[in-house]
Amino acid sequence: MGARKDRRGDRLRGLHALGARLRERHRVRRLLGRARLSPLSVALLTLGDPATMTGGYLYHRRVADRAAANDARLDFVSVPTWPFPLPVAAGPRLLRELTEKRPDAILLDSIAAAFVGPWLPRKNLPPLVGMLHQPPGGIDYDGLRRYAQKLLDQRAYRFASRLLIASDDLAETLRRSGMPADLLRVVPPGRNPADDPVPPDGDLRRGRRAAVLSVGNWVERKGLLDLLEAVAVLPPDAVTLHLVGDPDVDPDYAARVRVRLKEPDLDGRVVVHGLKTPAEVVGFYRAADVFALASVREPYGTVYGEAMAAGLPVVGWNAGNLPHLARDGVEGFAVPPGDREALAEALRTLAFDDAARERMAAAASTRSESFPNWDDTARVLFTEIRAVVEETRT
């Protein structure tokens, strides 16, 4: 008799469990059905003009272009580019507008986090997801500005349901600083900047052994002066260096670069092309032999990945995210930071050793196949945001 009761109890408990599983399955299907019927609405809070030609802004525009393919919509909301810390004053207005517009989620760009941090949390604000291209405090400032921004950034991230990180190196930095590892998701940029390249005019080598391409705006952390010094000590027939990027971002630094370019040891060896479209940049990748960027603080280094995808060996400092992308002596050279002689020697090897250059070019192309393309990046990003929204609703 007792055994029959136990069996009956087991059957009832099993039926209750089955019913609970069916109800949960129905609830999930209902949520997914709503997600399919209503595209995910995301407001990206950034700083200034979203059309600015830097890696972070390009990242956002490329995922925005792919939002519809991921059943989503991404709208830009901009913090004014007033002198620091004045944009903090715009925070309450922007958060009020976002509360009224009621997107499904807010994607908070790391260059704008400091300016809303003091005003969080806010009642009825949609879930917040951080999009980090740089550590708290940024990478272009020092001293009091960096310290103050770091505190404000950290305050903003305390209220984020998830933090999307642009690189493994940056994720490691954040974990070491004490950010909760369970909130971090690495969503690296794509390797394909444009589908229809526009080739540059003429032979980039210009009668020398190799054409070296460097893509980056003229700011100090990009290490342009270090690269110029390395090129200056090479034999005259070694390389022609091509500079692509905005020369007017930092006028003081640009003035130093222009003075160096006028020295006799660089005469005719460096070509300045200025700012180019993504399609034109791809054309330069495909026409060059080597890519070099002597950046000391590169949270991801999108241009390294793009260059490798174009089959270029890469040269730079063994710093930032480059060691996560290219192995020293395999896909290029990652030399000790600040060692201009080693930088010059790496360029010399790739200019005069055709077999080594071709071997590293092939290795770079092969390794780049493991990097995501922009469709992959957008899919992961919107999946992560959608998961946050669904978790919030349940």
CSV table of C-alpha atoms in Angstrom, one decimal:
chain,number,residue,atom,x,y,z
A,1,MET,CA,0.0,0.0,0.0
A,2,GLY,CA,2.8,2.4,0.9
A,3,ALA,CA,4.7,1.5,-2.2
A,4,ARG,CA,1.6,2.3,-4.4
A,5,LYS,CA,1.3,5.7,-2.7
A,6,ASP,CA,5.0,6.4,-3.3
A,7,ARG,CA,4.6,5.5,-7.0
A,8,ARG,CA,1.4,7.6,-7.3
A,9,GLY,CA,3.3,10.5,-5.7
A,10,ASP,CA,6.2,10.1,-8.1
A,11,ARG,CA,3.8,10.2,-11.0
A,12,LEU,CA,2.1,13.3,-9.7
A,13,ARG,CA,5.5,15.1,-9.2
A,14,GLY,CA,6.5,14.0,-12.7
A,15,LEU,CA,3.3,15.5,-14.2
A,16,HIS,CA,3.8,18.7,-12.2
A,17,ALA,CA,7.4,19.0,-13.5
A,18,LEU,CA,6.3,18.3,-17.0
A,19,GLY,CA,3.6,20.9,-16.8
A,20,ALA,CA,6.1,23.4,-15.4
A,21,ARG,CA,8.5,22.7,-18.3
A,22,LEU,CA,5.7,23.1,-20.9
A,23,ARG,CA,4.6,26.4,-19.3
A,24,GLU,CA,8.2,27.6,-19.4
A,25,ARG,CA,8.6,26.5,-23.0
A,26,HIS,CA,5.4,28.3,-23.9
A,27,ARG,CA,6.6,31.5,-22.1
A,28,VAL,CA,9.9,31.5,-24.0
A,29,ARG,CA,8.1,30.9,-27.3
A,30,ARG,CA,5.8,33.8,-26.5
A,31,LEU,CA,8.8,36.1,-25.7
A,32,LEU,CA,10.6,35.0,-28.9
A,33,GLY,CA,7.4,35.6,-30.9
A,34,ARG,CA,7.2,39.1,-29.6
A,35,ALA,CA,10.8,39.7,-30.4
A,36,ARG,CA,10.2,38.6,-34.0
A,37,LEU,CA,7.1,40.7,-34.4
A,38,SER,CA,8.7,43.8,-32.9
A,39,PRO,CA,12.3,44.6,-33.9
A,40,LEU,CA,14.7,45.2,-31.0
A,41,SER,CA,15.1,49.0,-30.5
A,42,VAL,CA,18.5,50.1,-29.3
A,43,ALA,CA,19.6,53.7,-28.6
A,44,LEU,CA,23.4,54.2,-28.8
A,45,LEU,CA,24.6,57.0,-26.6
A,46,THR,CA,27.9,58.3,-28.0
A,47,LEU,CA,29.9,61.5,-28.1
A,48,GLY,CA,29.6,64.0,-30.9
A,49,ASP,CA,29.3,63.2,-34.6
A,50,PRO,CA,28.7,59.4,-35.3
A,51,ALA,CA,30.3,59.9,-38.8
A,52,THR,CA,33.7,60.7,-37.2
A,53,MET,CA,36.4,58.6,-38.8
A,54,THR,CA,37.9,56.6,-35.9
A,55,GLY,CA,37.7,53.0,-35.1
A,56,GLY,CA,35.0,53.2,-32.4
A,57,TYR,CA,32.7,55.3,-34.5
A,58,LEU,CA,33.3,53.0,-37.6
A,59,TYR,CA,32.5,50.0,-35.4
A,60,HIS,CA,29.1,51.5,-34.4
A,61,ARG,CA,28.2,52.5,-38.0
A,62,ARG,CA,29.0,49.1,-39.3
A,63,VAL,CA,26.8,47.3,-36.8
A,64,ALA,CA,24.1,49.9,-37.3
A,65,ASP,CA,24.2,49.1,-41.0
A,66,ARG,CA,23.5,45.5,-40.1
A,67,ALA,CA,20.8,46.1,-37.5
A,68,ALA,CA,17.9,45.3,-39.8
A,69,ALA,CA,19.4,41.9,-40.8
A,70,ASN,CA,19.4,41.1,-37.0
A,71,ASP,CA,15.7,42.2,-36.5
A,72,ALA,CA,16.9,45.3,-34.8
A,73,ARG,CA,17.1,49.1,-35.1
A,74,LEU,CA,20.0,51.2,-33.8
A,75,ASP,CA,19.6,55.0,-33.3
A,76,PHE,CA,22.4,57.3,-32.4
A,77,VAL,CA,22.0,59.8,-29.5
A,78,SER,CA,24.9,62.2,-29.1
A,79,VAL,CA,26.4,63.9,-26.1
A,80,PRO,CA,27.6,67.4,-27.1
A,81,THR,CA,31.4,67.8,-27.7
A,82,TRP,CA,31.9,70.6,-25.2
A,83,PRO,CA,35.2,70.9,-23.3
A,84,PHE,CA,35.6,68.4,-20.4
A,85,PRO,CA,33.7,68.2,-18.0
A,86,LEU,CA,31.0,70.4,-19.4
A,87,PRO,CA,29.1,67.5,-21.2
A,88,VAL,CA,28.2,66.2,-17.8
A,89,ALA,CA,25.6,69.0,-17.7
A,90,ALA,CA,23.8,67.5,-20.7
A,91,GLY,CA,23.4,64.1,-18.9
A,92,PRO,CA,20.0,64.7,-17.3
A,93,ARG,CA,18.4,66.0,-20.5
A,94,LEU,CA,19.7,63.0,-22.5
A,95,LEU,CA,18.6,60.4,-20.0
A,96,ARG,CA,15.2,62.1,-19.8
A,97,GLU,CA,14.8,61.9,-23.6
A,98,LEU,CA,15.9,58.3,-23.5
A,99,THR,CA,13.3,57.5,-20.8
A,100,GLU,CA,10.6,59.1,-22.9
A,101,LYS,CA,11.6,57.4,-26.1
A,102,ARG,CA,11.7,54.1,-24.3
A,103,PRO,CA,14.0,52.0,-26.5
A,104,ASP,CA,14.4,48.4,-25.5
A,105,ALA,CA,17.9,49.0,-24.4
A,106,ILE,CA,20.6,51.7,-24.2
A,107,LEU,CA,24.1,50.9,-25.6
A,108,LEU,CA,26.5,53.2,-23.8
A,109,ASP,CA,29.6,54.1,-25.7
A,110,SER,CA,32.7,54.2,-23.5
A,111,ILE,CA,33.6,57.7,-24.7
A,112,ALA,CA,30.3,59.0,-23.4
A,113,ALA,CA,29.9,57.0,-20.2
A,114,ALA,CA,31.5,59.6,-17.9
A,115,PHE,CA,28.9,62.2,-18.9
A,116,VAL,CA,25.9,60.2,-17.7
A,117,GLY,CA,27.6,58.4,-14.8
A,118,PRO,CA,26.7,61.1,-12.2
A,119,TRP,CA,23.0,60.9,-13.1
A,120,LEU,CA,22.6,57.2,-12.7
A,121,PRO,CA,20.5,55.3,-11.7
A,122,ARG,CA,17.3,56.8,-13.2
A,123,LYS,CA,13.8,55.6,-12.7
A,124,ASN,CA,12.2,53.9,-15.7
A,125,LEU,CA,15.4,54.0,-17.7
A,126,PRO,CA,15.7,51.0,-20.1
A,127,PRO,CA,18.4,48.4,-19.4
A,128,LEU,CA,21.9,49.7,-19.9
A,129,VAL,CA,24.6,47.8,-21.9
A,130,GLY,CA,28.1,49.2,-22.0
A,131,MET,CA,30.1,49.2,-25.2
A,132,LEU,CA,33.8,49.6,-24.2
A,133,HIS,CA,36.5,50.5,-26.8
A,134,GLN,CA,38.8,51.8,-24.0
A,135,PRO,CA,39.4,51.3,-20.3
A,136,PRO,CA,37.8,53.7,-17.7
A,137,GLY,CA,39.6,57.0,-18.0
A,138,GLY,CA,40.3,56.6,-21.7
A,139,ILE,CA,43.6,56.3,-23.6
A,140,ASP,CA,44.2,59.8,-24.8
A,141,TYR,CA,44.5,61.7,-21.6
A,142,ASP,CA,46.7,61.7,-18.5
A,143,GLY,CA,46.7,63.4,-15.1
A,144,LEU,CA,43.6,64.9,-13.5
A,145,ARG,CA,41.5,64.5,-16.6
A,146,ARG,CA,42.1,60.8,-16.8
A,147,TYR,CA,41.6,60.3,-13.1
A,148,ALA,CA,38.3,62.2,-13.0
A,149,GLN,CA,37.0,60.5,-16.1
A,150,LYS,CA,37.9,57.1,-14.7
A,151,LEU,CA,35.8,57.6,-11.6
A,152,LEU,CA,32.8,58.8,-13.7
A,153,ASP,CA,33.2,55.9,-16.2
A,154,GLN,CA,33.3,53.4,-13.4
A,155,ARG,CA,30.2,54.8,-11.8
A,156,ALA,CA,28.3,54.5,-15.1
A,157,TYR,CA,29.4,50.9,-15.6
A,158,ARG,CA,28.1,49.9,-12.1
A,159,PHE,CA,24.5,50.3,-13.5
A,160,ALA,CA,25.1,48.3,-16.7
A,161,SER,CA,23.5,44.9,-17.1
A,162,ARG,CA,26.3,43.8,-19.5
A,163,LEU,CA,29.6,45.2,-20.7
A,164,LEU,CA,30.5,44.4,-24.3
A,165,ILE,CA,34.3,44.7,-24.8
A,166,ALA,CA,36.1,45.3,-28.1
A,167,SER,CA,39.1,43.1,-27.5
A,168,ASP,CA,40.6,40.3,-25.4
A,169,ASP,CA,43.4,42.6,-24.2
A,170,LEU,CA,40.9,45.2,-23.0
A,171,ALA,CA,38.8,42.4,-21.3
A,172,GLU,CA,41.9,41.2,-19.4
A,173,THR,CA,42.6,44.8,-18.3
A,174,LEU,CA,39.1,45.2,-17.0
A,175,ARG,CA,39.1,41.9,-15.2
A,176,ARG,CA,42.4,42.8,-13.5
A,177,SER,CA,40.9,46.1,-12.4
A,178,GLY,CA,38.1,44.3,-10.6
A,179,MET,CA,35.2,44.5,-13.0
A,180,PRO,CA,32.9,41.5,-12.6
A,181,ALA,CA,34.0,38.8,-15.1
A,182,ASP,CA,30.4,37.5,-15.6
A,183,LEU,CA,29.3,40.9,-17.0
A,184,LEU,CA,32.0,41.0,-19.7
A,185,ARG,CA,31.5,39.7,-23.3
A,186,VAL,CA,34.2,40.2,-25.9
A,187,VAL,CA,32.7,41.4,-29.2
A,188,PRO,CA,35.6,42.3,-31.5
A,189,PRO,CA,35.3,44.3,-34.7
A,190,GLY,CA,35.1,42.8,-38.1
A,191,ARG,CA,38.0,42.3,-40.4
A,192,ASN,CA,36.3,43.5,-43.6
A,193,PRO,CA,36.0,47.3,-43.8
A,194,ALA,CA,34.5,47.5,-47.3
A,195,ASP,CA,33.4,45.2,-50.1
A,196,ASP,CA,34.3,47.4,-53.1
A,197,PRO,CA,37.9,48.6,-52.8
A,198,VAL,CA,39.1,51.7,-54.6
A,199,PRO,CA,42.7,51.2,-55.7
A,200,PRO,CA,45.2,54.0,-55.3
A,201,ASP,CA,47.0,55.5,-58.3
A,202,GLY,CA,50.3,54.0,-59.4
A,203,ASP,CA,52.8,51.7,-57.8
A,204,LEU,CA,53.1,52.3,-54.1
A,205,ARG,CA,56.7,51.0,-54.0
A,206,ARG,CA,57.8,53.9,-56.1
A,207,GLY,CA,61.0,52.2,-57.2
A,208,ARG,CA,61.9,50.8,-53.7
A,209,ARG,CA,61.8,47.2,-52.4
A,210,ALA,CA,58.5,47.4,-50.5
A,211,ALA,CA,55.5,49.7,-49.9
A,212,VAL,CA,54.8,50.1,-46.2
A,213,LEU,CA,51.3,51.3,-45.2
A,214,SER,CA,50.3,52.9,-41.9
A,215,VAL,CA,46.7,53.7,-41.2
A,216,GLY,CA,45.9,55.9,-38.2
A,217,ASN,CA,45.0,59.5,-37.2
A,218,TRP,CA,47.9,61.7,-36.2
A,219,VAL,CA,47.7,61.4,-32.5
A,220,GLU,CA,50.7,60.7,-30.2
A,221,ARG,CA,49.7,57.3,-29.1
A,222,LYS,CA,49.8,56.1,-32.7
A,223,GLY,CA,53.6,56.4,-32.6
A,224,LEU,CA,54.0,58.0,-36.0
A,225,LEU,CA,57.2,59.8,-35.0
A,226,ASP,CA,58.7,56.4,-33.9
A,227,LEU,CA,57.8,54.9,-37.3
A,228,LEU,CA,59.4,57.9,-39.1
A,229,GLU,CA,62.6,57.5,-37.2
A,230,ALA,CA,62.7,53.8,-38.1
A,231,VAL,CA,62.2,54.5,-41.8
A,232,ALA,CA,64.9,57.2,-41.7
A,233,VAL,CA,67.7,54.8,-40.8
A,234,LEU,CA,66.8,52.2,-43.5
A,235,PRO,CA,68.8,52.1,-46.8
A,236,PRO,CA,67.3,54.6,-49.3
A,237,ASP,CA,66.0,51.9,-51.5
A,238,ALA,CA,64.3,49.9,-48.7
A,239,VAL,CA,60.7,51.2,-48.3
A,240,THR,CA,58.3,53.9,-49.3
A,241,LEU,CA,56.0,54.7,-46.4
A,242,HIS,CA,52.4,55.7,-47.0
A,243,LEU,CA,50.4,57.5,-44.3
A,244,VAL,CA,46.6,57.3,-44.4
A,245,GLY,CA,44.6,59.1,-41.6
A,246,ASP,CA,43.4,62.4,-40.4
A,247,PRO,CA,46.4,64.8,-39.8
A,248,ASP,CA,44.3,67.4,-38.1
A,249,VAL,CA,43.0,65.6,-34.9
A,250,ASP,CA,45.9,66.9,-32.7
A,251,PRO,CA,47.4,70.1,-34.3
A,252,ASP,CA,50.4,70.2,-31.9
A,253,TYR,CA,51.4,66.6,-32.6
A,254,ALA,CA,50.8,67.1,-36.3
A,255,ALA,CA,53.1,70.1,-36.3
A,256,ARG,CA,55.9,67.9,-34.9
A,257,VAL,CA,55.3,65.3,-37.5
A,258,ARG,CA,55.4,67.8,-40.4
A,259,VAL,CA,58.7,69.2,-39.1
A,260,ARG,CA,60.2,65.7,-39.1
A,261,LEU,CA,58.9,64.9,-42.6
A,262,LYS,CA,60.8,67.9,-43.9
A,263,GLU,CA,64.2,66.5,-42.8
A,264,PRO,CA,66.5,65.4,-45.6
A,265,ASP,CA,66.7,61.8,-44.5
A,266,LEU,CA,63.0,61.3,-45.3
A,267,ASP,CA,63.0,63.3,-48.5
A,268,GLY,CA,60.8,61.4,-51.0
A,269,ARG,CA,60.4,58.4,-48.8
A,270,VAL,CA,57.1,59.2,-47.2
A,271,VAL,CA,53.8,60.0,-48.9
A,272,VAL,CA,50.9,61.6,-46.9
A,273,HIS,CA,47.5,60.7,-48.2
A,274,GLY,CA,45.3,62.2,-45.5
A,275,LEU,CA,41.8,60.9,-44.6
A,276,LYS,CA,40.4,58.2,-46.9
A,277,THR,CA,37.1,56.4,-47.2
A,278,PRO,CA,36.9,52.8,-46.0
A,279,ALA,CA,36.8,51.6,-49.7
A,280,GLU,CA,39.9,53.6,-50.4
A,281,VAL,CA,41.7,52.2,-47.3
A,282,VAL,CA,41.0,48.7,-48.6
A,283,GLY,CA,42.5,49.7,-51.9
A,284,PHE,CA,45.7,50.7,-50.1
A,285,TYR,CA,45.8,47.5,-48.1
A,286,ARG,CA,45.7,45.5,-51.3
A,287,ALA,CA,48.3,47.6,-53.0
A,288,ALA,CA,50.9,47.6,-50.1
A,289,ASP,CA,53.4,45.0,-49.1
A,290,VAL,CA,53.7,45.6,-45.3
A,291,PHE,CA,51.5,47.2,-42.7
A,292,ALA,CA,53.1,49.1,-39.8
A,293,LEU,CA,51.6,50.9,-36.8
A,294,ALA,CA,53.8,51.8,-33.8
A,295,SER,CA,50.9,52.4,-31.4
A,296,VAL,CA,51.6,52.1,-27.7
A,297,ARG,CA,47.9,51.9,-26.6
A,298,GLU,CA,45.7,50.1,-29.0
A,299,PRO,CA,42.7,48.5,-27.2
A,300,TYR,CA,41.9,46.4,-30.3
A,301,GLY,CA,43.8,47.7,-33.4
A,302,THR,CA,41.1,47.2,-36.0
A,303,VAL,CA,43.6,48.2,-38.8
A,304,TYR,CA,45.9,45.3,-37.8
A,305,GLY,CA,43.1,42.8,-38.4
A,306,GLU,CA,42.1,44.5,-41.6
A,307,ALA,CA,45.6,44.5,-43.0
A,308,MET,CA,46.1,40.8,-42.1
A,309,ALA,CA,42.9,40.0,-43.9
A,310,ALA,CA,44.3,41.7,-47.0
A,311,GLY,CA,47.4,39.5,-46.7
A,312,LEU,CA,49.9,41.9,-45.2
A,313,PRO,CA,52.4,41.1,-42.6
A,314,VAL,CA,52.1,43.5,-39.7
A,315,VAL,CA,54.7,45.4,-37.7
A,316,GLY,CA,54.2,47.1,-34.4
A,317,TRP,CA,55.0,47.2,-30.7
A,318,ASN,CA,54.5,44.2,-28.5
A,319,ALA,CA,51.8,46.1,-26.6
A,320,GLY,CA,48.0,46.5,-26.5
A,321,ASN,CA,46.0,44.0,-28.5
A,322,LEU,CA,48.6,43.3,-31.3
A,323,PRO,CA,50.0,40.2,-29.5
A,324,HIS,CA,46.4,38.7,-29.5
A,325,LEU,CA,46.2,39.2,-33.3
A,326,ALA,CA,49.7,38.4,-34.6
A,327,ARG,CA,52.5,36.2,-33.4
A,328,ASP,CA,56.0,37.7,-33.5
A,329,GLY,CA,58.0,36.2,-36.3
A,330,VAL,CA,54.9,34.4,-37.8
A,331,GLU,CA,52.3,36.9,-39.1
A,332,GLY,CA,54.7,39.8,-38.7
A,333,PHE,CA,56.9,41.4,-36.0
A,334,ALA,CA,55.8,42.6,-32.5
A,335,VAL,CA,58.9,44.3,-31.1
A,336,PRO,CA,59.6,45.7,-27.7
A,337,PRO,CA,57.8,49.1,-27.1
A,338,GLY,CA,60.1,52.1,-27.8
A,339,ASP,CA,62.8,50.0,-29.5
A,340,ARG,CA,63.2,52.0,-32.7
A,341,GLU,CA,66.2,49.9,-33.8
A,342,ALA,CA,64.1,46.7,-33.6
A,343,LEU,CA,61.3,48.4,-35.4
A,344,ALA,CA,63.7,49.4,-38.2
A,345,GLU,CA,65.2,45.9,-38.3
A,346,ALA,CA,61.7,44.4,-38.7
A,347,LEU,CA,61.0,46.7,-41.7
A,348,ARG,CA,64.4,46.0,-43.1
A,349,THR,CA,63.7,42.2,-43.0
A,350,LEU,CA,60.4,42.5,-44.7
A,351,ALA,CA,61.8,44.9,-47.4
A,352,PHE,CA,64.8,42.8,-48.4
A,353,ASP,CA,63.8,39.2,-47.6
A,354,ASP,CA,61.1,38.4,-50.1
A,355,ALA,CA,60.6,34.8,-48.9
A,356,ALA,CA,60.1,35.9,-45.3
A,357,ARG,CA,57.6,38.6,-46.4
A,358,GLU,CA,55.6,36.2,-48.5
A,359,ARG,CA,55.6,33.5,-45.8
A,360,MET,CA,54.4,36.0,-43.2
A,361,ALA,CA,51.8,37.5,-45.6
A,362,ALA,CA,50.4,34.0,-46.1
A,363,ALA,CA,50.3,33.3,-42.4
A,364,ALA,CA,48.6,36.7,-41.7
A,365,SER,CA,45.9,35.9,-44.3
A,366,THR,CA,45.3,32.5,-42.8
A,367,ARG,CA,45.2,33.7,-39.2
A,368,SER,CA,42.8,36.5,-40.1
A,369,GLU,CA,40.2,33.9,-41.2
A,370,SER,CA,39.7,33.2,-37.5
A,371,PHE,CA,38.7,36.9,-36.9
A,372,PRO,CA,35.0,37.8,-37.2
A,373,ASN,CA,33.6,39.7,-40.1
A,374,TRP,CA,31.2,42.5,-39.5
A,375,ASP,CA,28.1,40.3,-40.0
A,376,ASP,CA,29.5,38.1,-37.2
A,377,THR,CA,30.1,41.1,-34.9
A,378,ALA,CA,26.7,42.6,-35.5
A,379,ARG,CA,25.0,39.2,-34.8
A,380,VAL,CA,26.8,38.7,-31.5
A,381,LEU,CA,26.2,42.3,-30.4
A,382,PHE,CA,22.5,42.3,-31.0
A,383,THR,CA,22.2,38.8,-29.5
A,384,GLU,CA,23.8,40.0,-26.3
A,385,ILE,CA,21.6,43.1,-26.1
A,386,ARG,CA,18.5,41.0,-26.8
A,387,ALA,CA,19.4,38.6,-24.0
A,388,VAL,CA,19.7,41.5,-21.6
A,389,VAL,CA,16.3,42.8,-22.6
A,390,GLU,CA,14.7,39.4,-22.3
A,391,GLU,CA,16.3,38.9,-18.9
A,392,THR,CA,15.0,42.2,-17.7
A,393,ARG,CA,11.4,41.5,-18.9
A,394,THR,CA,11.3,38.1,-17.1
